[in-house]
Amino acid sequence: PGLGMSRGEMGVIYEDIFCPYPTSLLHIEEICASIVRSHRETSQYRVEELQALRWKVFSREEIHAYQSKSVDEMWQHCALRLTDAVQYVVEFAKRIPGFRQLCQNDQIVLLKSGSMEVVLVRMSRMFNTENSTVFFDGKFAGKELFKSLVCNELMTSAFDLAHSLCALRLTEQQVALFSALVLINEDRPCLEERGRVERVRKEVELALSHTLHRDNQEGLLHKLYQKVAVLKSLCSLHIEKLRWFRQLYPLTVQSLFPPLYKELFGSDSDLPPLATH
Ligand SMILES: CNS(=O)(=O)c1ccc(CNC(=O)c2cnc(OC)c3c2cnn3-c2ccc(F)cc2)cc1
């Protein structure tokens, strides 16, 4: 009663989230546990490891070396790093309960539109608010290290987002569930089975609100939903800059960028659909 729950015939129904079918509390706890486990298994570093490495910052000489890279060299380097991070997000998605049951097309649509957003959410883990650095290439780097990308607005926004997410001091469970929620979005264009995506999303929503309930942090839900708009605009900025870069260095993108990066972020017009693996 006090927790805003009423007992349906087959289990618990949360009054504050309409759920067309009764979902048992046990089922929600199982979803929470499985998404958090998937998140842990698909994060290259544990939070404790990143904490222990906070003192490892790039020297002035190392920063200068990055800043002396040519535009196309630095873009190629970051595309590799981003593709590494995205590969782990693809693995995370495949382990979200219900994701593998979606049709191939919808799995690809959700990954094309959501994988970068999840990388950005995960950047909150790799960010150090004390000196505004992010863990990149084995050490912590300030925004100035990325100067030769000629993407100051994009990187400033990415750093600001990482900073603001860090400030929310999310637990691993909350990062995991928010990442799953960002990915499972029934409003993405070109979905074939929107209803099925919506049902998977409803369960993730229940899992997140259950966790925030238990952590006594319901206020976070509103703040997290506010971040979704920032994630969206950051991803559009990334695609826009990639188009700008590809006009300048078509051969670099064509022959030196990772295939997965091109399949996920390249504009559909000139690329074959993602190979279904
Ligand atoms: C997420 N799991 S983890 O264990 O916490 C973890 C921690 C650290 C690393 C290694 N660092 C990165 O991968 C990385 C760092 N900094 C970035 O940007 C400052 C990155 C990264 C990957 N893409 N981008 C990125 C590229 C373009 C853009 F517009 C926005 C972000 C990997 C994984």
Coordinates of N, CA and C and ligand atoms in Angstrom, one line a residue, residues 43-45 50 81-82 85 116 120 122-123 125-126 134-136 146 154-155 159, ligand 1:
S43 N 31.1 -4.1 -19.9 CA 31.9 -2.8 -19.7 C 33.4 -3.2 -19.7
Q44 N 34.2 -2.6 -20.5 CA 35.6 -3.0 -20.6 C 36.3 -2.9 -19.3
Y45 N 35.9 -1.9 -18.4 CA 36.6 -1.7 -17.1 C 35.5 -1.7 -16.0
L50 N 38.6 2.0 -13.0 CA 38.7 3.4 -13.6 C 39.1 4.4 -12.4
R81 N 38.4 3.9 -31.5 CA 38.1 3.9 -30.1 C 36.5 3.8 -29.9
L82 N 35.8 4.6 -30.7 CA 34.4 4.6 -30.6 C 33.8 3.3 -31.0
A85 N 34.1 0.8 -28.3 CA 33.0 1.0 -27.3 C 31.7 0.6 -27.8
M116 N 25.2 4.8 -30.1 CA 26.0 6.0 -29.8 C 25.5 6.6 -28.5
L120 N 27.5 7.3 -25.0 CA 27.6 8.6 -24.3 C 27.1 8.5 -22.8
R122 N 27.5 5.8 -21.1 CA 28.5 5.1 -20.4 C 29.8 6.0 -20.2
M123 N 29.9 7.1 -20.9 CA 31.0 8.0 -20.7 C 31.0 8.6 -19.3
R125 N 30.8 7.0 -16.7 CA 31.6 6.1 -15.9 C 33.1 6.5 -16.1
M126 N 33.4 7.0 -17.3 CA 34.9 7.1 -17.6 C 35.3 8.6 -17.4
V134 N 38.5 12.5 -19.4 CA 37.8 11.2 -19.7 C 38.9 10.2 -20.0
F135 N 38.6 9.0 -19.6 CA 39.5 7.9 -19.8 C 39.5 7.5 -21.3
F136 N 40.6 7.7 -21.9 CA 40.7 7.5 -23.4 C 42.1 7.0 -23.7
F146 N 41.6 16.5 -28.0 CA 40.8 16.2 -29.2 C 40.8 17.3 -30.2
L154 N 31.1 19.4 -30.7 CA 30.7 18.0 -30.4 C 31.4 17.5 -29.1
M155 N 32.7 17.7 -29.0 CA 33.4 17.2 -27.9 C 33.0 18.0 -26.6
F159 N 31.6 16.2 -23.4 CA 32.2 16.3 -22.0 C 31.2 16.9 -21.1
Ligands
LIG1 C1 31.9 1.9 -21.1 N1 32.7 1.0 -20.5 S1 34.0 1.4 -19.7 O1 34.6 0.3 -19.1 O2 33.5 2.4 -18.7 C2 35.1 2.2 -20.7 C3 35.9 3.3 -20.3 C4 36.8 3.9 -21.1 C5 36.9 3.4 -22.5 C6 37.9 4.0 -23.4 N2 37.4 5.4 -23.8 C7 36.6 5.5 -24.8 O3 36.1 4.6 -25.4 C8 36.2 6.9 -25.1 C9 36.6 8.0 -24.4 N3 36.3 9.3 -24.8 C10 35.5 9.5 -25.8 O4 35.1 10.8 -26.2 C11 35.7 11.8 -25.4 C12 35.0 8.5 -26.5 C13 35.4 7.1 -26.2 C14 34.7 6.3 -27.2 N4 34.0 7.1 -28.0 N5 34.2 8.4 -27.6 C15 33.5 9.4 -28.3 C16 33.9 9.7 -29.6 C17 33.2 10.7 -30.3 C18 32.2 11.4 -29.7 F1 31.6 12.4 -30.3 C19 31.9 11.2 -28.3 C20 32.6 10.2 -27.6 C21 36.1 2.4 -22.9 C22 35.2 1.8 -22.0

